[in-house]
mmCIF file of C-alpha atoms in Angstrom:
data_model
loop_
_atom_site.group_PDB
_atom_site.id
_atom_site.type_symbol
_atom_site.label_atom_id
_atom_site.label_comp_id
_atom_site.label_asym_id
_atom_site.label_seq_id
_atom_site.Cartn_x
_atom_site.Cartn_y
_atom_site.Cartn_z
ATOM 1 C CA UNK A 121 47.264 -20.808 14.694
ATOM 2 C CA UNK A 122 48.782 -18.749 11.861
ATOM 3 C CA UNK A 123 46.613 -20.414 9.325
ATOM 4 C CA UNK A 124 43.605 -19.911 11.370
ATOM 5 C CA UNK A 125 44.326 -16.232 11.686
ATOM 6 C CA UNK A 126 45.089 -15.992 7.958
ATOM 7 C CA UNK A 127 41.791 -17.829 7.072
ATOM 8 C CA UNK A 128 39.802 -15.362 9.431
ATOM 9 C CA UNK A 129 41.609 -12.331 7.861
ATOM 10 C CA UNK A 130 40.895 -13.444 4.328
ATOM 11 C CA UNK A 131 37.193 -14.108 5.229
ATOM 12 C CA UNK A 132 36.862 -10.604 6.689
ATOM 13 C CA UNK A 133 38.398 -9.099 3.536
ATOM 14 C CA UNK A 134 36.001 -11.253 1.321
ATOM 15 C CA UNK A 135 32.976 -10.274 3.317
ATOM 16 C CA UNK A 136 33.886 -6.565 3.188
ATOM 17 C CA UNK A 137 34.337 -6.895 -0.634
ATOM 18 C CA UNK A 138 30.988 -8.458 -0.967
ATOM 19 C CA UNK A 139 29.319 -5.880 1.106
ATOM 20 C CA UNK A 140 31.010 -2.947 -0.839
ATOM 21 C CA UNK A 141 30.014 -4.610 -4.134
ATOM 22 C CA UNK A 142 26.386 -4.459 -3.053
ATOM 23 C CA UNK A 143 26.423 -1.235 -1.267
ATOM 24 C CA UNK A 144 25.291 0.760 -4.230
ATOM 25 C CA UNK A 145 22.142 -1.360 -4.587
ATOM 26 C CA UNK A 146 21.161 -2.244 -1.080
ATOM 27 C CA UNK A 147 23.170 -0.150 1.328
ATOM 28 C CA UNK A 148 23.259 -2.681 4.083
ATOM 29 C CA UNK A 149 25.451 -0.715 6.217
ATOM 30 C CA UNK A 150 23.161 2.358 6.128
ATOM 31 C CA UNK A 151 20.519 1.541 8.551
ATOM 32 C CA UNK A 152 19.464 -0.223 11.638
ATOM 33 C CA UNK A 153 16.665 -2.846 11.547
ATOM 34 C CA UNK A 154 14.236 -3.406 14.316
ATOM 35 C CA UNK A 155 11.124 -5.570 14.661
ATOM 36 C CA UNK A 156 8.130 -5.158 17.029
ATOM 37 C CA UNK A 157 4.443 -5.682 17.331
ATOM 38 C CA UNK A 158 1.550 -3.428 17.983
ATOM 39 C CA UNK A 159 -2.014 -3.902 18.976
ATOM 40 C CA UNK A 160 -3.353 -7.387 19.779
ATOM 41 C CA UNK A 161 -5.595 -8.798 22.497
ATOM 42 C CA UNK A 162 -5.804 -11.989 24.451
ATOM 43 C CA UNK A 163 -8.739 -14.128 23.660
ATOM 44 C CA UNK A 164 -9.864 -17.201 25.799
ATOM 45 C CA UNK A 165 -10.277 -20.387 23.959
ATOM 46 C CA UNK A 166 -11.055 -22.424 26.940
ATOM 47 C CA UNK A 167 -10.457 -22.279 30.720
ATOM 48 C CA UNK A 168 -6.694 -22.826 30.373
ATOM 49 C CA UNK A 169 -6.029 -21.818 26.743
ATOM 50 C CA UNK A 170 -5.503 -18.255 25.765
ATOM 51 C CA UNK A 171 -4.437 -16.947 22.170
ATOM 52 C CA UNK A 172 -3.448 -13.498 21.074
ATOM 53 C CA UNK A 173 -5.138 -12.175 17.951
ATOM 54 C CA UNK A 174 -5.185 -8.815 15.825
ATOM 55 C CA UNK A 175 -1.513 -7.999 16.569
ATOM 56 C CA UNK A 176 0.476 -6.418 13.744
ATOM 57 C CA UNK A 177 4.110 -7.000 12.739
ATOM 58 C CA UNK A 178 6.136 -3.915 12.246
ATOM 59 C CA UNK A 179 9.677 -3.677 10.751
ATOM 60 C CA UNK A 180 11.594 -0.380 11.441
ATOM 61 C CA UNK A 181 14.635 0.608 9.412
ATOM 62 C CA UNK A 182 16.577 3.677 10.704
ATOM 63 C CA UNK A 183 19.285 5.250 8.639
ATOM 64 C CA UNK A 184 22.566 6.326 10.022
ATOM 65 C CA UNK A 185 21.563 9.937 9.217
ATOM 66 C CA UNK A 186 17.938 10.936 9.503
ATOM 67 C CA UNK A 187 17.161 13.759 7.058
ATOM 68 C CA UNK A 188 13.386 13.975 7.367
ATOM 69 C CA UNK A 189 11.189 15.023 10.196
ATOM 70 C CA UNK A 190 8.528 12.412 9.737
ATOM 71 C CA UNK A 191 8.884 8.676 9.176
ATOM 72 C CA UNK A 192 7.142 6.730 6.532
ATOM 73 C CA UNK A 193 4.666 4.005 7.248
ATOM 74 C CA UNK A 194 4.240 1.625 4.327
ATOM 75 C CA UNK A 195 1.138 -0.462 4.204
ATOM 76 C CA UNK A 196 0.780 -3.265 1.619
ATOM 77 C CA UNK A 197 -2.315 -4.353 -0.305
ATOM 78 C CA UNK A 198 -4.277 -7.668 -0.551
ATOM 79 C CA UNK A 199 -2.372 -10.938 -0.607
ATOM 80 C CA UNK A 200 0.945 -9.013 0.083
ATOM 81 C CA UNK A 201 3.287 -8.571 2.864
ATOM 82 C CA UNK A 202 6.143 -6.021 3.725
ATOM 83 C CA UNK A 203 8.197 -8.016 1.341
ATOM 84 C CA UNK A 204 6.624 -5.770 -1.313
ATOM 85 C CA UNK A 205 8.666 -2.829 -0.164
ATOM 86 C CA UNK A 206 12.020 -4.537 0.563
ATOM 87 C CA UNK A 207 12.839 -6.188 -2.895
ATOM 88 C CA UNK A 208 11.440 -7.025 -6.176
ATOM 89 C CA UNK A 209 10.800 -10.510 -7.503
ATOM 90 C CA UNK A 210 13.769 -10.221 -9.831
ATOM 91 C CA UNK A 211 16.201 -9.185 -6.912
ATOM 92 C CA UNK A 212 16.290 -5.392 -7.337
ATOM 93 C CA UNK A 213 16.047 -2.946 -4.398
ATOM 94 C CA UNK A 214 12.644 -2.184 -3.301
ATOM 95 C CA UNK A 215 11.179 1.186 -2.171
ATOM 96 C CA UNK A 216 12.262 0.794 1.514
ATOM 97 C CA UNK A 217 15.850 0.632 0.437
ATOM 98 C CA UNK A 218 15.418 3.926 -1.689
ATOM 99 C CA UNK A 219 13.736 5.750 1.113
ATOM 100 C CA UNK A 220 16.165 4.684 3.969
ATOM 101 C CA UNK A 221 19.082 5.504 1.820
ATOM 102 C CA UNK A 222 17.593 9.017 1.311
ATOM 103 C CA UNK A 223 17.359 9.655 5.072
ATOM 104 C CA UNK A 224 13.850 8.430 5.865
ATOM 105 C CA UNK A 225 12.914 6.295 8.868
ATOM 106 C CA UNK A 226 10.839 3.497 7.353
ATOM 107 C CA UNK A 227 8.214 1.365 9.018
ATOM 108 C CA UNK A 228 6.746 -1.670 7.144
ATOM 109 C CA UNK A 229 3.920 -3.758 8.281
ATOM 110 C CA UNK A 230 2.298 -7.151 7.784
ATOM 111 C CA UNK A 231 -1.561 -6.477 8.215
ATOM 112 C CA UNK A 232 -3.102 -8.274 11.217
ATOM 113 C CA UNK A 233 -3.869 -11.911 10.469
ATOM 114 C CA UNK A 234 -1.304 -11.846 7.506
ATOM 115 C CA UNK A 235 2.187 -12.955 7.028
ATOM 116 C CA UNK A 236 4.179 -12.646 10.248
ATOM 117 C CA UNK A 237 1.019 -11.303 12.011
ATOM 118 C CA UNK A 238 -0.604 -14.467 13.314
ATOM 119 C CA UNK A 239 -3.954 -15.631 12.149
ATOM 120 C CA UNK A 240 -5.996 -18.300 13.870
ATOM 121 C CA UNK A 241 -8.685 -20.355 11.930
ATOM 122 C CA UNK A 242 -11.007 -20.385 14.902
ATOM 123 C CA UNK A 243 -10.928 -16.545 15.364
ATOM 124 C CA UNK A 244 -10.369 -15.123 12.028
ATOM 125 C CA UNK A 245 -12.440 -17.728 10.073
ATOM 126 C CA UNK A 246 -12.634 -17.133 6.206
ATOM 127 C CA UNK A 247 -9.649 -16.228 4.147
ATOM 128 C CA UNK A 248 -9.023 -15.705 0.445
ATOM 129 C CA UNK A 249 -6.139 -16.556 -1.768
ATOM 130 C CA UNK A 250 -5.424 -15.201 -5.219
ATOM 131 C CA UNK A 251 -4.761 -17.924 -7.968
ATOM 132 C CA UNK A 252 -1.971 -17.551 -10.397
ATOM 133 C CA UNK A 253 -4.238 -16.803 -13.261
ATOM 134 C CA UNK A 254 -5.699 -13.702 -11.664
ATOM 135 C CA UNK A 255 -2.346 -12.230 -11.033
ATOM 136 C CA UNK A 256 -1.254 -12.812 -14.671
ATOM 137 C CA UNK A 257 -4.385 -11.079 -15.959
ATOM 138 C CA UNK A 258 -4.459 -8.233 -13.411
ATOM 139 C CA UNK A 259 -0.928 -7.549 -12.326
ATOM 140 C CA UNK A 260 1.787 -9.047 -14.470
ATOM 141 C CA UNK A 261 0.681 -9.782 -17.938
ATOM 142 C CA UNK A 262 -2.506 -7.651 -18.584
ATOM 143 C CA UNK A 263 -1.366 -6.701 -22.079
ATOM 144 C CA UNK A 264 -1.299 -10.223 -23.239
ATOM 145 C CA UNK A 265 -5.142 -10.880 -22.604
ATOM 146 C CA UNK A 266 -8.076 -9.839 -24.753
ATOM 147 C CA UNK A 267 -11.184 -8.079 -23.617
ATOM 148 C CA UNK A 268 -9.739 -6.397 -20.531
ATOM 149 C CA UNK A 269 -9.946 -2.771 -19.579
ATOM 150 C CA UNK A 270 -8.980 -0.287 -22.361
ATOM 151 C CA UNK A 271 -5.550 0.756 -20.984
ATOM 152 C CA UNK A 272 -4.289 -2.811 -20.383
ATOM 153 C CA UNK A 273 -2.401 -2.960 -23.731
ATOM 154 C CA UNK A 274 0.017 -0.276 -22.573
ATOM 155 C CA UNK A 275 1.520 -2.388 -19.854
ATOM 156 C CA UNK A 276 5.257 -3.075 -20.385
ATOM 157 C CA UNK A 277 7.153 -2.524 -17.185
ATOM 158 C CA UNK A 278 6.921 -5.906 -15.523
ATOM 159 C CA UNK A 279 10.213 -7.588 -15.456
ATOM 160 C CA UNK A 280 9.946 -11.004 -17.276
ATOM 161 C CA UNK A 281 7.024 -12.584 -19.146
ATOM 162 C CA UNK A 282 4.597 -12.243 -16.325
ATOM 163 C CA UNK A 283 3.409 -15.897 -16.676
ATOM 164 C CA UNK A 284 3.702 -19.084 -14.808
ATOM 165 C CA UNK A 285 7.166 -20.730 -15.351
ATOM 166 C CA UNK A 286 8.897 -17.370 -15.709
ATOM 167 C CA UNK A 287 11.247 -17.260 -12.729
ATOM 168 C CA UNK A 288 10.354 -13.612 -11.761
ATOM 169 C CA UNK A 289 6.552 -14.437 -11.854
ATOM 170 C CA UNK A 290 7.135 -17.611 -9.926
ATOM 171 C CA UNK A 291 8.992 -15.652 -7.189
ATOM 172 C CA UNK A 292 6.098 -13.042 -7.212
ATOM 173 C CA UNK A 293 3.567 -15.739 -6.757
ATOM 174 C CA UNK A 294 5.514 -17.589 -4.134
ATOM 175 C CA UNK A 295 5.383 -14.236 -2.008
ATOM 176 C CA UNK A 296 1.505 -14.296 -2.090
ATOM 177 C CA UNK A 297 -0.312 -15.089 1.164
ATOM 178 C CA UNK A 298 -3.884 -15.596 2.431
ATOM 179 C CA UNK A 299 -5.903 -12.424 3.254
ATOM 180 C CA UNK A 300 -8.946 -11.992 5.537
ATOM 181 C CA UNK A 301 -11.984 -12.412 3.211
ATOM 182 C CA UNK A 302 -14.284 -9.926 4.855
ATOM 183 C CA UNK A 303 -13.511 -6.328 3.711
ATOM 184 C CA UNK A 304 -15.173 -4.983 6.835
ATOM 185 C CA UNK A 305 -13.177 -7.239 9.177
ATOM 186 C CA UNK A 306 -9.841 -6.298 7.382
ATOM 187 C CA UNK A 307 -10.678 -2.577 7.598
ATOM 188 C CA UNK A 308 -11.227 -2.518 11.368
ATOM 189 C CA UNK A 309 -8.281 -4.938 11.995
ATOM 190 C CA UNK A 310 -5.800 -2.479 10.111
ATOM 191 C CA UNK A 311 -7.452 0.673 11.384
ATOM 192 C CA UNK A 312 -7.070 -0.464 14.985
ATOM 193 C CA UNK A 313 -3.559 -1.728 14.606
ATOM 194 C CA UNK A 314 -2.534 1.388 12.541
ATOM 195 C CA UNK A 315 -3.847 3.640 15.301
ATOM 196 C CA UNK A 316 -1.846 1.680 17.797
ATOM 197 C CA UNK A 317 1.384 2.016 15.732
ATOM 198 C CA UNK A 318 0.922 5.873 15.407
ATOM 199 C CA UNK A 319 0.146 6.111 19.104
ATOM 200 C CA UNK A 320 3.582 4.425 19.678
ATOM 201 C CA UNK A 321 5.725 6.232 17.137
ATOM 202 C CA UNK A 322 4.084 9.669 16.763
ATOM 203 C CA UNK A 323 3.438 11.665 13.649
ATOM 204 C CA UNK A 324 4.094 9.942 10.414
ATOM 205 C CA UNK A 325 3.376 9.907 6.656
ATOM 206 C CA UNK A 326 1.389 7.095 5.351
ATOM 207 C CA UNK A 327 2.062 5.222 2.143
ATOM 208 C CA UNK A 328 -0.770 3.016 1.043
ATOM 209 C CA UNK A 329 -1.365 0.700 -2.038
ATOM 210 C CA UNK A 330 -4.530 -0.866 -3.384
ATOM 211 C CA UNK A 331 -6.484 -2.722 -0.470
ATOM 212 C CA UNK A 332 -4.726 -0.627 2.142
ATOM 213 C CA UNK A 333 -5.779 2.753 0.538
ATOM 214 C CA UNK A 334 -9.057 2.942 2.457
ATOM 215 C CA UNK A 335 -7.144 1.781 5.556
ATOM 216 C CA UNK A 336 -5.121 4.964 5.347
ATOM 217 C CA UNK A 337 -8.271 7.063 5.323
ATOM 218 C CA UNK A 338 -9.564 5.221 8.285
ATOM 219 C CA UNK A 339 -6.268 5.652 10.334
ATOM 220 C CA UNK A 340 -6.307 9.346 9.440
ATOM 221 C CA UNK A 341 -9.842 9.728 10.391
ATOM 222 C CA UNK A 342 -9.067 8.191 13.795
ATOM 223 C CA UNK A 343 -5.846 10.077 14.395
ATOM 224 C CA UNK A 344 -5.797 13.192 12.219
ATOM 225 C CA UNK A 345 -3.125 14.925 14.348
ATOM 226 C CA UNK A 346 -0.730 12.078 13.830
ATOM 227 C CA UNK A 347 -1.018 11.674 10.051
ATOM 228 C CA UNK A 348 1.151 14.490 8.344
ATOM 229 C CA UNK A 349 0.642 13.226 4.783
ATOM 230 C CA UNK A 350 -0.674 10.419 2.673
ATOM 231 C CA UNK A 351 0.674 8.883 -0.630
ATOM 232 C CA UNK A 352 -2.091 6.599 -1.772
ATOM 233 C CA UNK A 353 -1.325 4.382 -4.816
ATOM 234 C CA UNK A 354 -4.348 3.086 -6.633
ATOM 235 C CA UNK A 355 -6.724 2.806 -3.486
ATOM 236 C CA UNK A 356 -9.402 0.295 -3.522
ATOM 237 C CA UNK A 357 -12.529 1.874 -5.119
ATOM 238 C CA UNK A 358 -14.515 3.373 -6.706
ATOM 239 C CA UNK A 359 -16.911 5.124 -4.402
ATOM 240 C CA UNK A 360 -20.381 3.467 -3.922
ATOM 241 C CA UNK A 361 -20.608 1.071 -6.833
ATOM 242 C CA UNK A 362 -18.186 -0.452 -9.364
ATOM 243 C CA UNK A 363 -18.483 -0.626 -13.118
ATOM 244 C CA UNK A 364 -20.711 -3.810 -12.814
ATOM 245 C CA UNK A 365 -23.063 -2.159 -10.441
ATOM 246 C CA UNK A 366 -21.936 -3.974 -7.380
ATOM 247 C CA UNK A 367 -21.411 -2.293 -3.962
ATOM 248 C CA UNK A 368 -17.954 -0.999 -3.549
ATOM 249 C CA UNK A 369 -16.890 1.746 -1.036
ATOM 250 C CA UNK A 370 -20.235 2.280 0.551
ATOM 251 C CA UNK A 371 -18.867 5.052 2.694
ATOM 252 C CA UNK A 372 -17.336 6.900 -0.247
ATOM 253 C CA UNK A 373 -13.762 5.853 0.398
ATOM 254 C CA UNK A 374 -14.309 3.025 2.758
ATOM 255 C CA UNK A 375 -16.552 0.078 3.734
ATOM 256 C CA UNK A 376 -16.823 0.952 7.298
ATOM 257 C CA UNK A 377 -17.965 4.256 9.105
ATOM 258 C CA UNK A 378 -16.032 7.500 8.695
ATOM 259 C CA UNK A 379 -16.540 10.882 10.239
ATOM 260 C CA UNK A 380 -18.598 13.197 7.978
ATOM 261 C CA UNK A 381 -20.081 16.600 8.872
ATOM 262 C CA UNK A 382 -23.046 16.857 8.982
ATOM 263 C CA UNK A 383 -22.786 13.520 10.859
ATOM 264 C CA UNK A 384 -24.412 10.452 9.516
ATOM 265 C CA UNK A 385 -25.084 7.121 11.275
ATOM 266 C CA UNK A 386 -25.390 4.946 8.158
ATOM 267 C CA UNK A 387 -23.956 4.990 4.705
ATOM 268 C CA UNK A 388 -27.450 5.027 3.392
ATOM 269 C CA UNK A 389 -27.604 8.649 4.563
ATOM 270 C CA UNK A 390 -25.089 9.657 1.872
ATOM 271 C CA UNK A 391 -27.190 11.119 -0.914
ATOM 272 C CA UNK A 392 -25.509 10.104 -4.177
ATOM 273 C CA UNK A 393 -26.075 10.412 -7.884
ATOM 274 C CA UNK A 394 -24.122 8.923 -10.857
ATOM 275 C CA UNK A 395 -22.667 11.171 -13.597
ATOM 276 C CA UNK A 396 -24.609 11.179 -16.796
ATOM 277 C CA UNK A 397 -21.288 11.422 -18.881
ATOM 278 C CA UNK A 398 -17.862 10.231 -18.108
ATOM 279 C CA UNK A 399 -15.151 12.821 -17.705
ATOM 280 C CA UNK A 400 -13.136 11.403 -20.624
ATOM 281 C CA UNK A 401 -12.410 8.585 -23.026
ATOM 282 C CA UNK A 402 -12.087 5.106 -21.413
ATOM 283 C CA UNK A 403 -13.152 6.467 -17.981
ATOM 284 C CA UNK A 404 -16.083 5.227 -16.031
ATOM 285 C CA UNK A 405 -19.051 7.412 -14.914
ATOM 286 C CA UNK A 406 -18.491 8.297 -11.245
ATOM 287 C CA UNK A 407 -20.690 8.271 -8.362
ATOM 288 C CA UNK A 408 -20.682 11.511 -6.325
ATOM 289 C CA UNK A 409 -22.677 13.135 -3.501
ATOM 290 C CA UNK A 410 -25.723 15.384 -4.114
ATOM 291 C CA UNK A 411 -24.923 18.927 -3.088
ATOM 292 C CA UNK A 412 -24.404 20.120 -0.444
ATOM 293 C CA UNK A 413 -21.841 17.441 -0.190
ATOM 294 C CA UNK A 414 -21.039 16.092 3.365
ATOM 295 C CA UNK A 415 -17.430 16.779 4.424
ATOM 296 C CA UNK A 416 -14.682 14.374 5.599
ATOM 297 C CA UNK A 417 -13.500 16.746 8.255
ATOM 298 C CA UNK A 418 -10.768 14.693 9.646
ATOM 299 C CA UNK A 419 -9.061 14.288 6.230
ATOM 300 C CA UNK A 420 -9.026 18.034 5.424
ATOM 301 C CA UNK A 421 -5.753 19.945 5.370
ATOM 302 C CA UNK A 422 -3.638 16.900 4.659
ATOM 303 C CA UNK A 423 -1.090 16.800 1.993
ATOM 304 C CA UNK A 424 -2.251 13.949 -0.303
ATOM 305 C CA UNK A 425 -0.647 12.436 -3.387
ATOM 306 C CA UNK A 426 -2.823 10.134 -5.383
ATOM 307 C CA UNK A 427 -0.890 8.051 -8.040
ATOM 308 C CA UNK A 428 -2.471 6.119 -10.906
ATOM 309 C CA UNK A 429 -0.408 4.106 -13.274
ATOM 310 C CA UNK A 430 -0.880 4.181 -17.109
ATOM 311 C CA UNK A 431 -2.105 0.708 -17.731
ATOM 312 C CA UNK A 432 -3.736 -0.567 -14.425
ATOM 313 C CA UNK A 433 -7.183 -1.852 -14.188
ATOM 314 C CA UNK A 434 -7.542 1.233 -11.761
ATOM 315 C CA UNK A 435 -6.760 3.634 -14.650
ATOM 316 C CA UNK A 436 -10.551 3.807 -15.734
ATOM 317 C CA UNK A 437 -11.851 4.750 -12.257
ATOM 318 C CA UNK A 438 -9.467 6.010 -9.795
ATOM 319 C CA UNK A 439 -10.341 9.598 -10.678
ATOM 320 C CA UNK A 440 -13.747 8.877 -9.155
ATOM 321 C CA UNK A 441 -11.990 8.287 -5.640
ATOM 322 C CA UNK A 442 -10.121 11.500 -6.130
ATOM 323 C CA UNK A 443 -13.244 13.465 -7.012
ATOM 324 C CA UNK A 444 -15.056 12.083 -4.008
ATOM 325 C CA UNK A 445 -12.397 13.290 -1.746
ATOM 326 C CA UNK A 446 -12.402 16.690 -3.355
ATOM 327 C CA UNK A 447 -16.093 17.118 -3.260
ATOM 328 C CA UNK A 448 -15.850 16.131 0.532
ATOM 329 C CA UNK A 449 -13.437 19.034 1.106
ATOM 330 C CA UNK A 450 -10.159 16.837 0.920
ATOM 331 C CA UNK A 451 -7.690 18.396 -1.445
ATOM 332 C CA UNK A 452 -5.447 15.783 -3.172
ATOM 333 C CA UNK A 453 -2.938 15.810 -6.077
ATOM 334 C CA UNK A 454 -4.169 13.183 -8.505
ATOM 335 C CA UNK A 455 -1.192 12.335 -10.719
ATOM 336 C CA UNK A 456 -1.482 9.866 -13.699
ATOM 337 C CA UNK A 457 2.127 8.624 -14.113
ATOM 338 C CA UNK A 458 1.993 8.902 -17.917
ATOM 339 C CA UNK A 459 1.582 12.618 -17.366
ATOM 340 C CA UNK A 460 4.843 12.936 -15.771
ATOM 341 C CA UNK A 461 6.509 10.695 -18.377
ATOM 342 C CA UNK A 462 6.443 7.506 -16.234
ATOM 343 C CA UNK A 463 4.838 5.121 -18.674
ATOM 344 C CA UNK A 464 3.791 1.401 -18.997
ATOM 345 C CA UNK A 465 3.138 0.524 -15.235
ATOM 346 C CA UNK A 466 0.505 -1.732 -13.896
ATOM 347 C CA UNK A 467 -0.989 -2.131 -10.515
ATOM 348 C CA UNK A 468 2.133 -3.478 -8.829
ATOM 349 C CA UNK A 469 4.276 -0.677 -9.844
ATOM 350 C CA UNK A 470 6.657 -0.803 -6.754
ATOM 351 C CA UNK A 471 7.868 -4.059 -8.141
ATOM 352 C CA UNK A 472 8.304 -3.063 -11.825
ATOM 353 C CA UNK A 473 11.364 -2.305 -13.869
ATOM 354 C CA UNK A 474 11.013 1.517 -13.195
ATOM 355 C CA UNK A 475 10.140 1.280 -9.447
ATOM 356 C CA UNK A 476 12.980 3.435 -8.292
ATOM 357 C CA UNK A 477 12.000 6.161 -10.823
ATOM 358 C CA UNK A 478 8.449 6.234 -9.126
ATOM 359 C CA UNK A 479 10.096 6.263 -5.581
ATOM 360 C CA UNK A 480 12.090 9.277 -6.687
ATOM 361 C CA UNK A 481 9.032 11.125 -7.867
ATOM 362 C CA UNK A 482 7.332 10.451 -4.456
ATOM 363 C CA UNK A 483 10.383 11.500 -2.631
ATOM 364 C CA UNK A 484 10.535 14.845 -4.555
ATOM 365 C CA UNK A 485 6.760 15.387 -3.871
ATOM 366 C CA UNK A 486 7.328 14.855 -0.128
ATOM 367 C CA UNK A 487 10.264 17.211 -0.031
ATOM 368 C CA UNK A 488 8.125 19.950 -1.781
ATOM 369 C CA UNK A 489 4.928 19.422 0.092
ATOM 370 C CA UNK A 490 5.716 18.110 3.671
ATOM 371 C CA UNK A 491 7.852 20.087 5.987
#
């Protein structure tokens, strides 16, 4: 009996030591974790078979001491899940850890039909999956490839080589999951689930990245009173057409309808023109509205931070999305990270070596702009 008690005591001491050793990095004892689902509907497959579809997984972290009025809702991009926010592929703390440690309630989601939000082949149909080579060229090792976008060579913040066989890259690629192929379908799925989440939790600040950037505009358009601010990181774009002339965000900042004034029933009613000259070196010529520009009325009066990294493939064109918003009456703070001395980042900046420096910049902006 004595030896059993001794072993138990030593085990508790060992566990406490291990937790204390990690506390500076992960602060496991500083938040409460909960999981729930929002949205979803039952769909009959046959007389006696029913499935649920369109639900969204939500993970909530609540700090011991809440220091901020509004929680953060973190929405990942294509092929990703909430794992993006929890940790990095080389095992460092992610943004969720930073924000909860600094007193924010944090909600993280897996988009509908993604990750822990169930998908069904008979209902959701076509999916897409990024191959490893695409991630190497666009996300993790852009600087190693020729004939890419002009800023690619500046990339130096990815931990490791960024290539297959490197442990960090292998961990990153292992985390990739299938995505709904249709941009229209995924837009509507996340919009509806995001609205359901805000209806449940109340006013919040959205943090979006890449594919989810347009979803943030859509959620705000549907629930303007419940979105108190937006931090958008390299949202999908640019407006109207991309550099190759293919259709992009046909509704300006989305591929599905948004509320403009004067009202329009179709994206074809947006009268647009392309700039005759780019606004700077290594920037694309933007598409904009003809004046007088129709206004995105439900996005007005929001505090919006628009982040672009130094070396991402978004660097040549993200200003076009920012300009579209401005012309449509939506003020936004466009910040190129190199202009605030945060250099060398690519598109997956929340996973890179200086990820917490960027989180701190966002935190400071939120404290200054959202009360």
